[in-house]
């Protein structure tokens, strides 16, 4: 398998960790993976750290030395007022487990990773500045690419 796309639509009030606890999803056997896209739809108004717990564990099961691009797209489905689906904002993405991602990449299990593409909405500089300030080692790797929704 060279390209893998995972689309997760958790139940209301669920998070990635809850899904991983109920399902076995181990990508260790995908050793020839070149590109991977993870898209998660949350049924809530905004994102917090509890929602995305588990992403680092999922990422740590990938052991493909030739994986060059990993795309992450998080969406929220607001149901109050009028139901809409929107991408998570870059401001909300600050709650993501960047320390876990930094640690996972430091272990060297993804030596070929050149692009960690984060799809989002809003001002990309908010997340760029946050990562540069709080996670300078991760920022120095220069693998994170922010892709605003207006260009997708």
PDB file of C-alpha atoms in Angstrom:
ATOM      1  CA  UNK A   1       0.000   0.000   0.000  1.00  0.00           C
ATOM      2  CA  UNK A   2       1.491   3.332  -1.042  1.00  0.00           C
ATOM      3  CA  UNK A   3      -1.299   5.785  -0.198  1.00  0.00           C
ATOM      4  CA  UNK A   4      -3.667   5.519   2.744  1.00  0.00           C
ATOM      5  CA  UNK A   5      -6.587   7.780   3.664  1.00  0.00           C
ATOM      6  CA  UNK A   6      -8.386   7.350   6.953  1.00  0.00           C
ATOM      7  CA  UNK A   7     -11.653   9.177   7.511  1.00  0.00           C
ATOM      8  CA  UNK A   8     -12.997   8.997  11.055  1.00  0.00           C
ATOM      9  CA  UNK A   9     -16.444  10.195  12.065  1.00  0.00           C
ATOM     10  CA  UNK A  10     -16.670   9.666  15.824  1.00  0.00           C
ATOM     11  CA  UNK A  11     -19.975   9.554  17.623  1.00  0.00           C
ATOM     12  CA  UNK A  12     -21.085  12.727  19.355  1.00  0.00           C
ATOM     13  CA  UNK A  13     -18.830  13.599  22.310  1.00  0.00           C
ATOM     14  CA  UNK A  14     -16.215  11.037  21.251  1.00  0.00           C
ATOM     15  CA  UNK A  15     -12.543  11.591  20.571  1.00  0.00           C
ATOM     16  CA  UNK A  16      -9.719   9.822  18.762  1.00  0.00           C
ATOM     17  CA  UNK A  17      -8.565   8.078  21.951  1.00  0.00           C
ATOM     18  CA  UNK A  18     -12.021   6.582  22.486  1.00  0.00           C
ATOM     19  CA  UNK A  19     -12.054   5.198  18.966  1.00  0.00           C
ATOM     20  CA  UNK A  20      -8.587   3.684  19.361  1.00  0.00           C
ATOM     21  CA  UNK A  21      -9.607   2.064  22.652  1.00  0.00           C
ATOM     22  CA  UNK A  22     -12.548   0.311  20.938  1.00  0.00           C
ATOM     23  CA  UNK A  23     -10.867  -0.546  17.630  1.00  0.00           C
ATOM     24  CA  UNK A  24      -7.522  -2.020  16.770  1.00  0.00           C
ATOM     25  CA  UNK A  25      -5.816   0.240  14.288  1.00  0.00           C
ATOM     26  CA  UNK A  26      -2.141  -0.420  13.894  1.00  0.00           C
ATOM     27  CA  UNK A  27      -0.408   0.854  10.797  1.00  0.00           C
ATOM     28  CA  UNK A  28       2.915  -0.871  11.483  1.00  0.00           C
ATOM     29  CA  UNK A  29       2.365  -3.317   8.614  1.00  0.00           C
ATOM     30  CA  UNK A  30       2.074  -0.449   6.112  1.00  0.00           C
ATOM     31  CA  UNK A  31       5.835  -0.270   5.716  1.00  0.00           C
ATOM     32  CA  UNK A  32       5.690   0.889   2.058  1.00  0.00           C
ATOM     33  CA  UNK A  33       3.368   3.811   2.761  1.00  0.00           C
ATOM     34  CA  UNK A  34       4.373   6.956   0.872  1.00  0.00           C
ATOM     35  CA  UNK A  35       1.451   9.259   1.709  1.00  0.00           C
ATOM     36  CA  UNK A  36      -1.170   9.200   4.419  1.00  0.00           C
ATOM     37  CA  UNK A  37      -4.187  11.459   5.021  1.00  0.00           C
ATOM     38  CA  UNK A  38      -6.048  11.461   8.316  1.00  0.00           C
ATOM     39  CA  UNK A  39      -9.383  13.258   8.356  1.00  0.00           C
ATOM     40  CA  UNK A  40     -11.472  13.363  11.516  1.00  0.00           C
ATOM     41  CA  UNK A  41     -14.958  14.843  11.892  1.00  0.00           C
ATOM     42  CA  UNK A  42     -15.963  15.856  15.424  1.00  0.00           C
ATOM     43  CA  UNK A  43     -19.598  16.459  16.335  1.00  0.00           C
ATOM     44  CA  UNK A  44     -19.126  19.584  18.410  1.00  0.00           C
ATOM     45  CA  UNK A  45     -18.659  23.329  18.121  1.00  0.00           C
ATOM     46  CA  UNK A  46     -14.918  23.512  18.777  1.00  0.00           C
ATOM     47  CA  UNK A  47     -11.889  21.350  19.430  1.00  0.00           C
ATOM     48  CA  UNK A  48     -10.000  20.776  22.656  1.00  0.00           C
ATOM     49  CA  UNK A  49      -7.031  18.671  23.710  1.00  0.00           C
ATOM     50  CA  UNK A  50      -9.161  15.730  24.911  1.00  0.00           C
ATOM     51  CA  UNK A  51     -10.657  15.376  21.442  1.00  0.00           C
ATOM     52  CA  UNK A  52      -7.333  14.715  19.765  1.00  0.00           C
ATOM     53  CA  UNK A  53      -5.708  12.554  22.433  1.00  0.00           C
ATOM     54  CA  UNK A  54      -4.714   9.403  20.639  1.00  0.00           C
ATOM     55  CA  UNK A  55      -3.465  10.954  17.418  1.00  0.00           C
ATOM     56  CA  UNK A  56       0.118  10.621  18.629  1.00  0.00           C
ATOM     57  CA  UNK A  57      -0.451   6.939  19.430  1.00  0.00           C
ATOM     58  CA  UNK A  58      -1.850   6.406  15.944  1.00  0.00           C
ATOM     59  CA  UNK A  59       1.059   8.301  14.411  1.00  0.00           C
ATOM     60  CA  UNK A  60       3.535   6.227  16.403  1.00  0.00           C
ATOM     61  CA  UNK A  61       2.213   3.013  14.799  1.00  0.00           C
ATOM     62  CA  UNK A  62       3.312   4.217  11.367  1.00  0.00           C
ATOM     63  CA  UNK A  63       6.768   2.864  10.616  1.00  0.00           C
ATOM     64  CA  UNK A  64       7.224   3.463   6.930  1.00  0.00           C
ATOM     65  CA  UNK A  65      10.710   4.730   6.110  1.00  0.00           C
ATOM     66  CA  UNK A  66       9.440   6.113   2.793  1.00  0.00           C
ATOM     67  CA  UNK A  67       6.406   8.033   4.100  1.00  0.00           C
ATOM     68  CA  UNK A  68       7.007  11.520   2.770  1.00  0.00           C
ATOM     69  CA  UNK A  69       3.655  13.275   3.278  1.00  0.00           C
ATOM     70  CA  UNK A  70       1.219  13.066   6.156  1.00  0.00           C
ATOM     71  CA  UNK A  71      -1.914  15.217   5.898  1.00  0.00           C
ATOM     72  CA  UNK A  72      -4.085  16.029   8.883  1.00  0.00           C
ATOM     73  CA  UNK A  73      -7.527  17.531   8.498  1.00  0.00           C
ATOM     74  CA  UNK A  74      -9.771  18.019  11.509  1.00  0.00           C
ATOM     75  CA  UNK A  75     -13.365  19.125  11.053  1.00  0.00           C
ATOM     76  CA  UNK A  76     -16.087  20.080  13.491  1.00  0.00           C
ATOM     77  CA  UNK A  77     -19.793  19.621  12.834  1.00  0.00           C
ATOM     78  CA  UNK A  78     -21.815  22.270  14.596  1.00  0.00           C
ATOM     79  CA  UNK A  79     -25.354  21.143  15.171  1.00  0.00           C
ATOM     80  CA  UNK A  80     -26.797  24.114  17.054  1.00  0.00           C
ATOM     81  CA  UNK A  81     -28.494  26.892  15.121  1.00  0.00           C
ATOM     82  CA  UNK A  82     -27.805  25.602  11.627  1.00  0.00           C
ATOM     83  CA  UNK A  83     -25.765  22.459  11.034  1.00  0.00           C
ATOM     84  CA  UNK A  84     -22.475  23.162   9.280  1.00  0.00           C
ATOM     85  CA  UNK A  85     -19.173  21.396   8.899  1.00  0.00           C
ATOM     86  CA  UNK A  86     -16.021  23.472   9.066  1.00  0.00           C
ATOM     87  CA  UNK A  87     -12.310  22.904   9.343  1.00  0.00           C
ATOM     88  CA  UNK A  88     -10.749  23.455  12.735  1.00  0.00           C
ATOM     89  CA  UNK A  89      -9.091  26.862  13.006  1.00  0.00           C
ATOM     90  CA  UNK A  90      -5.355  27.244  13.383  1.00  0.00           C
ATOM     91  CA  UNK A  91      -6.024  28.925  16.711  1.00  0.00           C
ATOM     92  CA  UNK A  92      -7.875  25.792  17.922  1.00  0.00           C
ATOM     93  CA  UNK A  93      -5.015  23.626  16.620  1.00  0.00           C
ATOM     94  CA  UNK A  94      -2.775  25.035  19.360  1.00  0.00           C
ATOM     95  CA  UNK A  95      -4.550  22.544  21.670  1.00  0.00           C
ATOM     96  CA  UNK A  96      -3.192  19.685  19.567  1.00  0.00           C
ATOM     97  CA  UNK A  97      -0.532  17.369  21.043  1.00  0.00           C
ATOM     98  CA  UNK A  98       2.449  19.041  19.369  1.00  0.00           C
ATOM     99  CA  UNK A  99       4.792  17.748  22.077  1.00  0.00           C
ATOM    100  CA  UNK A 100       3.717  14.202  21.228  1.00  0.00           C
ATOM    101  CA  UNK A 101       4.251  14.811  17.525  1.00  0.00           C
ATOM    102  CA  UNK A 102       7.681  16.284  18.238  1.00  0.00           C
ATOM    103  CA  UNK A 103       8.600  13.239  20.358  1.00  0.00           C
ATOM    104  CA  UNK A 104       7.295  10.793  17.739  1.00  0.00           C
ATOM    105  CA  UNK A 105       9.316  12.429  14.976  1.00  0.00           C
ATOM    106  CA  UNK A 106      12.413  12.526  17.190  1.00  0.00           C
ATOM    107  CA  UNK A 107      12.269   8.717  17.564  1.00  0.00           C
ATOM    108  CA  UNK A 108      13.164   8.423  13.893  1.00  0.00           C
ATOM    109  CA  UNK A 109      10.385   6.029  12.840  1.00  0.00           C
ATOM    110  CA  UNK A 110       9.498   8.334   9.929  1.00  0.00           C
ATOM    111  CA  UNK A 111      12.896   9.271   8.473  1.00  0.00           C
ATOM    112  CA  UNK A 112      11.448  10.109   5.059  1.00  0.00           C
ATOM    113  CA  UNK A 113       8.782  12.523   6.332  1.00  0.00           C
ATOM    114  CA  UNK A 114       9.163  15.788   4.459  1.00  0.00           C
ATOM    115  CA  UNK A 115       5.664  17.258   4.802  1.00  0.00           C
ATOM    116  CA  UNK A 116       3.248  17.263   7.702  1.00  0.00           C
ATOM    117  CA  UNK A 117       0.374  19.108   6.045  1.00  0.00           C
ATOM    118  CA  UNK A 118      -2.148  20.674   8.420  1.00  0.00           C
ATOM    119  CA  UNK A 119      -5.395  21.746   6.776  1.00  0.00           C
ATOM    120  CA  UNK A 120      -7.210  24.477   8.665  1.00  0.00           C
ATOM    121  CA  UNK A 121      -9.066  27.768   8.699  1.00  0.00           C
ATOM    122  CA  UNK A 122      -8.133  31.215   9.857  1.00  0.00           C
ATOM    123  CA  UNK A 123      -4.806  32.905  10.311  1.00  0.00           C
ATOM    124  CA  UNK A 124      -2.019  30.352   9.784  1.00  0.00           C
ATOM    125  CA  UNK A 125       0.522  32.643  11.481  1.00  0.00           C
ATOM    126  CA  UNK A 126      -1.201  31.992  14.831  1.00  0.00           C
ATOM    127  CA  UNK A 127      -0.203  28.315  14.738  1.00  0.00           C
ATOM    128  CA  UNK A 128       3.163  28.932  13.061  1.00  0.00           C
ATOM    129  CA  UNK A 129       4.167  31.412  15.762  1.00  0.00           C
ATOM    130  CA  UNK A 130       2.927  29.107  18.524  1.00  0.00           C
ATOM    131  CA  UNK A 131       4.919  26.117  17.257  1.00  0.00           C
ATOM    132  CA  UNK A 132       8.034  28.256  16.699  1.00  0.00           C
ATOM    133  CA  UNK A 133       7.832  29.670  20.237  1.00  0.00           C
ATOM    134  CA  UNK A 134       6.766  26.585  22.218  1.00  0.00           C
ATOM    135  CA  UNK A 135       8.279  23.767  20.119  1.00  0.00           C
ATOM    136  CA  UNK A 136      11.406  25.192  18.493  1.00  0.00           C
ATOM    137  CA  UNK A 137      12.893  21.754  17.735  1.00  0.00           C
ATOM    138  CA  UNK A 138       9.763  20.710  15.860  1.00  0.00           C
ATOM    139  CA  UNK A 139       9.686  24.061  14.067  1.00  0.00           C
ATOM    140  CA  UNK A 140      13.364  23.693  13.085  1.00  0.00           C
ATOM    141  CA  UNK A 141      12.582  20.411  11.303  1.00  0.00           C
ATOM    142  CA  UNK A 142      10.626  22.485   8.744  1.00  0.00           C
ATOM    143  CA  UNK A 143       8.187  19.678   7.957  1.00  0.00           C
ATOM    144  CA  UNK A 144       4.983  21.425   8.999  1.00  0.00           C
ATOM    145  CA  UNK A 145       3.057  23.024   6.159  1.00  0.00           C
ATOM    146  CA  UNK A 146      -0.149  24.884   6.899  1.00  0.00           C
ATOM    147  CA  UNK A 147      -2.738  24.681   4.153  1.00  0.00           C
ATOM    148  CA  UNK A 148      -5.559  27.208   4.609  1.00  0.00           C
ATOM    149  CA  UNK A 149      -9.014  26.088   3.504  1.00  0.00           C
ATOM    150  CA  UNK A 150      -9.189  28.856   0.906  1.00  0.00           C
ATOM    151  CA  UNK A 151      -6.506  27.054  -1.126  1.00  0.00           C
ATOM    152  CA  UNK A 152      -7.956  23.537  -0.891  1.00  0.00           C
TER     153      UNK A 152
END
